[in-house]
Amino acid sequence: SQQGEEDPQALSIQEGENATMNCSYKTSINNLQWYRQNSGRGLVHLILIRSNEREKHSGRLRVTLDTSKKSSSLLITASRAADTASYFCATGQGAQKLVFGQGTRLTINP
Amino acid sequence: DSGVTQTPKHLITATGQRVTLRCSPRSGDLSVYWYQQSLDQGLQFLIQYYNGEERAKGNILERFSAQQFPDLHSELNLSSLELGDSALYFCASSRDRASTDTQYFGPGTRLTVL
């Protein structure tokens, strides 16, 4: 079974609005990463946050991590049509393994 | 373009057959990962190789096997194929072997078992 559980499973917003996706996990982690996947294509790494970090920014992306609640959120500000994709969280377990969630399908409407 | 290449892009075969999927990692990357993505199971980690040796194993069936060659390219062998093996198979590579390393994904091989 998947470690990360994204919420919501699907999200549809208007261009220019902010999009927030959440990820919950069950076991202890050493890092959490977010990836984007355009339809039928390979995943693209967006951002990594380590277990001792609480917040990280990269351009229009903001990631938070709450290890006490075992949850993370990805905020995309000022969304664009090109942000339409599926977003996955992946938790780093132990030294080597990454476990991916089921993903959130984000649709940006023009 | 991630720098990871996978061949073939599409593969259509029949149940009971055997296929080989190939992956070339980014230049300089020592780790190769294989993932299976299907509609009902999501993205499942199969196996990781680092510099020619198996490093981590996930939900890989006994009918599946993989190897990483001295030139660091990798092959995933799927045998006795079943309808349920139809999926997208992704290869990813990373510089080292830690879970904190960014993984770079290839474009995938779409396998259809008829």
mmCIF file of C-alpha atoms in Angstrom:
data_model
loop_
_atom_site.group_PDB
_atom_site.id
_atom_site.type_symbol
_atom_site.label_atom_id
_atom_site.label_comp_id
_atom_site.label_asym_id
_atom_site.label_seq_id
_atom_site.Cartn_x
_atom_site.Cartn_y
_atom_site.Cartn_z
ATOM 1 C CA SER A 1 0.000 0.000 0.000
ATOM 2 C CA GLN A 2 1.074 3.562 -0.594
ATOM 3 C CA GLN A 3 2.631 5.541 2.232
ATOM 4 C CA GLY A 4 1.503 8.983 1.186
ATOM 5 C CA GLU A 5 -2.126 9.848 0.802
ATOM 6 C CA GLU A 6 -2.871 12.983 -1.160
ATOM 7 C CA ASP A 7 -5.938 15.041 -0.585
ATOM 8 C CA PRO A 8 -7.956 15.962 -2.522
ATOM 9 C CA GLN A 9 -7.819 13.315 -5.255
ATOM 10 C CA ALA A 10 -8.859 15.943 -7.781
ATOM 11 C CA LEU A 11 -8.933 19.729 -7.701
ATOM 12 C CA SER A 12 -10.289 22.143 -10.292
ATOM 13 C CA ILE A 13 -9.717 25.894 -9.952
ATOM 14 C CA GLN A 14 -9.663 29.048 -12.072
ATOM 15 C CA GLU A 15 -6.457 30.404 -13.493
ATOM 16 C CA GLY A 16 -4.881 32.876 -11.109
ATOM 17 C CA GLU A 17 -6.229 31.209 -7.986
ATOM 18 C CA ASN A 18 -4.053 29.366 -5.479
ATOM 19 C CA ALA A 19 -4.052 25.582 -5.321
ATOM 20 C CA THR A 20 -3.390 23.663 -2.133
ATOM 21 C CA MET A 21 -2.750 19.946 -1.987
ATOM 22 C CA ASN A 22 -2.157 17.906 1.118
ATOM 23 C CA CYS A 23 -0.232 14.746 1.831
ATOM 24 C CA SER A 24 -0.426 12.545 4.899
ATOM 25 C CA TYR A 25 1.875 9.673 5.738
ATOM 26 C CA LYS A 26 2.090 6.989 8.354
ATOM 27 C CA THR A 27 5.671 6.228 9.356
ATOM 28 C CA SER A 28 8.702 8.313 10.210
ATOM 29 C CA ILE A 29 10.491 9.873 7.287
ATOM 30 C CA ASN A 30 13.763 11.612 6.625
ATOM 31 C CA ASN A 31 12.472 13.734 3.779
ATOM 32 C CA LEU A 32 9.386 14.424 1.702
ATOM 33 C CA GLN A 33 9.381 15.351 -1.959
ATOM 34 C CA TRP A 34 6.771 16.618 -4.390
ATOM 35 C CA TYR A 35 6.695 15.614 -8.035
ATOM 36 C CA ARG A 36 4.543 16.677 -10.975
ATOM 37 C CA GLN A 37 3.348 14.436 -13.789
ATOM 38 C CA ASN A 38 1.832 15.681 -16.998
ATOM 39 C CA SER A 39 -0.595 13.229 -18.539
ATOM 40 C CA GLY A 40 1.126 9.950 -19.421
ATOM 41 C CA ARG A 41 4.617 11.370 -19.031
ATOM 42 C CA GLY A 42 7.430 10.932 -16.544
ATOM 43 C CA LEU A 43 7.448 12.578 -13.159
ATOM 44 C CA VAL A 44 9.344 15.805 -12.630
ATOM 45 C CA HIS A 45 10.876 16.679 -9.278
ATOM 46 C CA LEU A 46 9.556 19.933 -7.799
ATOM 47 C CA ILE A 47 10.877 20.338 -4.285
ATOM 48 C CA LEU A 48 12.340 18.422 -1.348
ATOM 49 C CA ILE A 49 11.840 19.221 2.312
ATOM 50 C CA ARG A 50 13.834 17.505 5.003
ATOM 51 C CA SER A 51 12.313 16.213 8.212
ATOM 52 C CA ASN A 52 13.957 18.987 10.255
ATOM 53 C CA GLU A 53 12.521 21.730 8.027
ATOM 54 C CA ARG A 54 9.066 23.237 8.392
ATOM 55 C CA GLU A 55 8.668 25.316 5.260
ATOM 56 C CA LYS A 56 10.344 25.707 1.905
ATOM 57 C CA HIS A 57 9.782 27.934 -1.108
ATOM 58 C CA SER A 58 10.640 27.565 -4.756
ATOM 59 C CA GLY A 59 9.228 30.164 -7.126
ATOM 60 C CA ARG A 60 5.430 29.921 -6.926
ATOM 61 C CA LEU A 61 5.645 26.773 -4.815
ATOM 62 C CA ARG A 62 5.449 26.663 -1.050
ATOM 63 C CA VAL A 63 5.769 23.416 0.863
ATOM 64 C CA THR A 64 5.141 22.897 4.555
ATOM 65 C CA LEU A 65 5.895 19.878 6.670
ATOM 66 C CA ASP A 66 4.413 19.023 10.054
ATOM 67 C CA THR A 67 6.106 15.887 11.336
ATOM 68 C CA SER A 68 3.961 15.827 14.480
ATOM 69 C CA LYS A 69 0.851 15.489 12.304
ATOM 70 C CA LYS A 70 2.675 13.476 9.647
ATOM 71 C CA SER A 71 1.436 15.784 6.948
ATOM 72 C CA SER A 72 2.660 18.120 4.258
ATOM 73 C CA SER A 73 1.037 20.646 1.985
ATOM 74 C CA LEU A 74 1.963 22.003 -1.418
ATOM 75 C CA LEU A 75 0.711 25.472 -2.319
ATOM 76 C CA ILE A 76 0.889 26.724 -5.891
ATOM 77 C CA THR A 77 0.216 30.452 -6.045
ATOM 78 C CA ALA A 78 -1.176 32.383 -9.013
ATOM 79 C CA SER A 79 -1.947 29.191 -10.919
ATOM 80 C CA ARG A 80 -1.499 28.948 -14.684
ATOM 81 C CA ALA A 81 -2.969 26.623 -17.281
ATOM 82 C CA ALA A 82 0.455 24.960 -17.562
ATOM 83 C CA ASP A 83 0.167 23.859 -13.929
ATOM 84 C CA THR A 84 -2.517 21.360 -14.971
ATOM 85 C CA ALA A 85 -1.014 17.997 -14.008
ATOM 86 C CA SER A 86 -1.019 15.332 -11.327
ATOM 87 C CA TYR A 87 1.000 16.069 -8.200
ATOM 88 C CA PHE A 88 2.537 13.348 -6.060
ATOM 89 C CA CYS A 89 4.150 13.430 -2.676
ATOM 90 C CA ALA A 90 6.912 10.940 -2.017
ATOM 91 C CA THR A 91 8.263 10.096 1.386
ATOM 92 C CA GLY A 92 11.864 9.119 1.942
ATOM 93 C CA GLN A 93 11.952 6.117 4.213
ATOM 94 C CA GLY A 94 15.241 4.943 5.532
ATOM 95 C CA ALA A 95 18.337 5.517 3.502
ATOM 96 C CA GLN A 96 17.148 4.767 0.044
ATOM 97 C CA LYS A 97 13.498 4.176 -0.569
ATOM 98 C CA LEU A 98 10.962 6.696 -1.854
ATOM 99 C CA VAL A 99 7.291 5.817 -1.549
ATOM 100 C CA PHE A 100 4.815 7.721 -3.684
ATOM 101 C CA GLY A 101 1.223 8.598 -2.900
ATOM 102 C CA GLN A 102 -1.706 8.220 -5.269
ATOM 103 C CA GLY A 103 -1.541 11.820 -6.435
ATOM 104 C CA THR A 104 -3.809 14.833 -6.772
ATOM 105 C CA ARG A 105 -5.087 15.660 -10.240
ATOM 106 C CA LEU A 106 -5.062 19.445 -10.630
ATOM 107 C CA THR A 107 -6.975 21.171 -13.415
ATOM 108 C CA ILE A 108 -6.556 24.890 -14.037
ATOM 109 C CA ASN A 109 -9.469 26.374 -15.972
ATOM 110 C CA PRO A 110 -8.792 29.412 -18.165
ATOM 111 C CA ASP B 1 14.047 16.303 -21.138
ATOM 112 C CA SER B 2 15.308 14.589 -17.976
ATOM 113 C CA GLY B 3 18.251 12.873 -19.653
ATOM 114 C CA VAL B 4 16.858 9.426 -18.848
ATOM 115 C CA THR B 5 15.924 7.379 -21.879
ATOM 116 C CA GLN B 6 13.639 4.383 -22.066
ATOM 117 C CA THR B 7 12.913 2.026 -24.897
ATOM 118 C CA PRO B 8 10.566 1.051 -26.328
ATOM 119 C CA LYS B 9 7.903 3.737 -25.851
ATOM 120 C CA HIS B 10 5.075 1.337 -26.491
ATOM 121 C CA LEU B 11 4.890 -2.423 -26.318
ATOM 122 C CA ILE B 12 1.929 -4.600 -27.175
ATOM 123 C CA THR B 13 2.157 -8.290 -26.478
ATOM 124 C CA ALA B 14 0.095 -11.314 -25.521
ATOM 125 C CA THR B 15 -0.440 -13.093 -22.243
ATOM 126 C CA GLY B 16 2.273 -15.581 -21.378
ATOM 127 C CA GLN B 17 4.949 -13.719 -23.296
ATOM 128 C CA ARG B 18 8.198 -12.201 -22.033
ATOM 129 C CA VAL B 19 9.418 -8.659 -22.679
ATOM 130 C CA THR B 20 12.473 -6.590 -21.831
ATOM 131 C CA LEU B 21 12.349 -2.895 -21.062
ATOM 132 C CA ARG B 22 15.505 -0.854 -21.280
ATOM 133 C CA CYS B 23 16.647 2.245 -19.438
ATOM 134 C CA SER B 24 19.684 4.476 -19.795
ATOM 135 C CA PRO B 25 20.259 6.759 -16.796
ATOM 136 C CA ARG B 26 21.460 10.344 -16.889
ATOM 137 C CA SER B 27 25.166 10.702 -17.424
ATOM 138 C CA GLY B 28 26.925 10.287 -14.078
ATOM 139 C CA ASP B 29 23.961 8.822 -12.217
ATOM 140 C CA LEU B 30 24.715 5.572 -10.428
ATOM 141 C CA SER B 31 21.263 4.604 -9.185
ATOM 142 C CA VAL B 32 18.441 3.293 -11.339
ATOM 143 C CA TYR B 33 14.906 2.762 -10.096
ATOM 144 C CA TRP B 34 11.995 0.973 -11.722
ATOM 145 C CA TYR B 35 8.360 1.878 -11.096
ATOM 146 C CA GLN B 36 5.046 0.522 -12.316
ATOM 147 C CA GLN B 37 2.124 2.903 -12.716
ATOM 148 C CA SER B 38 -1.366 1.572 -13.211
ATOM 149 C CA LEU B 39 -4.773 3.173 -12.727
ATOM 150 C CA ASP B 40 -5.753 1.042 -9.762
ATOM 151 C CA GLN B 41 -2.383 0.712 -7.977
ATOM 152 C CA GLY B 42 -0.860 4.117 -8.567
ATOM 153 C CA LEU B 43 2.919 4.459 -8.755
ATOM 154 C CA GLN B 44 4.562 1.388 -7.270
ATOM 155 C CA PHE B 45 8.279 1.135 -6.577
ATOM 156 C CA LEU B 46 9.672 -2.107 -7.978
ATOM 157 C CA ILE B 47 13.418 -2.189 -7.501
ATOM 158 C CA GLN B 48 16.564 -0.065 -7.212
ATOM 159 C CA TYR B 49 20.063 -0.735 -8.458
ATOM 160 C CA TYR B 50 23.155 1.174 -7.467
ATOM 161 C CA ASN B 51 26.354 0.837 -9.456
ATOM 162 C CA GLY B 52 25.403 -2.625 -10.644
ATOM 163 C CA GLU B 53 24.099 -4.024 -7.385
ATOM 164 C CA GLU B 54 20.550 -4.427 -6.138
ATOM 165 C CA ARG B 55 19.961 -1.940 -3.295
ATOM 166 C CA ALA B 56 16.260 -1.967 -2.503
ATOM 167 C CA LYS B 57 13.286 -4.042 -3.454
ATOM 168 C CA GLY B 58 9.654 -3.053 -3.510
ATOM 169 C CA ASN B 59 6.526 -4.703 -4.809
ATOM 170 C CA ILE B 60 8.255 -6.626 -7.549
ATOM 171 C CA LEU B 61 6.686 -9.904 -8.605
ATOM 172 C CA GLU B 62 8.770 -13.056 -8.909
ATOM 173 C CA ARG B 63 7.937 -13.086 -12.632
ATOM 174 C CA PHE B 64 9.819 -9.802 -12.949
ATOM 175 C CA SER B 65 13.563 -9.357 -12.745
ATOM 176 C CA ALA B 66 16.002 -6.569 -13.377
ATOM 177 C CA GLN B 67 19.682 -5.940 -13.704
ATOM 178 C CA GLN B 68 22.084 -3.063 -14.100
ATOM 179 C CA PHE B 69 24.998 -3.510 -16.426
ATOM 180 C CA PRO B 70 28.604 -2.211 -16.122
ATOM 181 C CA ASP B 71 27.740 0.735 -18.372
ATOM 182 C CA LEU B 72 24.949 1.506 -15.840
ATOM 183 C CA HIS B 73 22.045 0.956 -18.184
ATOM 184 C CA SER B 74 19.337 -1.257 -16.773
ATOM 185 C CA GLU B 75 16.845 -3.762 -18.068
ATOM 186 C CA LEU B 76 13.561 -4.886 -16.570
ATOM 187 C CA ASN B 77 12.427 -8.328 -17.664
ATOM 188 C CA LEU B 78 8.767 -9.246 -17.383
ATOM 189 C CA SER B 79 7.805 -12.850 -18.023
ATOM 190 C CA SER B 80 4.649 -14.971 -18.108
ATOM 191 C CA LEU B 81 2.765 -11.762 -18.721
ATOM 192 C CA GLU B 82 -0.778 -11.361 -17.469
ATOM 193 C CA LEU B 83 -3.470 -8.859 -18.400
ATOM 194 C CA GLY B 84 -2.909 -7.094 -15.091
ATOM 195 C CA ASP B 85 0.683 -6.319 -16.013
ATOM 196 C CA SER B 86 -0.558 -3.717 -18.475
ATOM 197 C CA ALA B 87 0.782 -0.441 -17.136
ATOM 198 C CA LEU B 88 3.252 2.371 -17.601
ATOM 199 C CA TYR B 89 6.739 1.361 -16.515
ATOM 200 C CA PHE B 90 9.045 4.175 -15.504
ATOM 201 C CA CYS B 91 12.740 4.177 -14.943
ATOM 202 C CA ALA B 92 14.344 6.898 -12.850
ATOM 203 C CA SER B 93 17.938 7.652 -12.006
ATOM 204 C CA SER B 94 19.739 9.586 -9.311
ATOM 205 C CA ARG B 95 23.297 10.620 -8.644
ATOM 206 C CA ASP B 96 23.703 8.522 -5.524
ATOM 207 C CA ARG B 97 21.640 6.028 -3.557
ATOM 208 C CA ALA B 98 20.061 8.092 -0.787
ATOM 209 C CA SER B 99 16.331 8.734 -0.611
ATOM 210 C CA THR B 100 17.133 12.438 -0.443
ATOM 211 C CA ASP B 101 18.515 12.360 -3.964
ATOM 212 C CA THR B 102 16.338 13.847 -6.656
ATOM 213 C CA GLN B 103 15.099 11.162 -8.992
ATOM 214 C CA TYR B 104 14.937 11.964 -12.689
ATOM 215 C CA PHE B 105 12.264 10.051 -14.529
ATOM 216 C CA GLY B 106 12.299 8.746 -18.058
ATOM 217 C CA PRO B 107 9.301 9.088 -20.395
ATOM 218 C CA GLY B 108 8.107 5.566 -19.616
ATOM 219 C CA THR B 109 7.228 2.437 -21.546
ATOM 220 C CA ARG B 110 3.538 1.742 -22.007
ATOM 221 C CA LEU B 111 2.979 -2.004 -21.894
ATOM 222 C CA THR B 112 -0.273 -3.463 -23.137
ATOM 223 C CA VAL B 113 -0.902 -7.152 -22.594
ATOM 224 C CA LEU B 114 -3.719 -8.556 -24.721
#
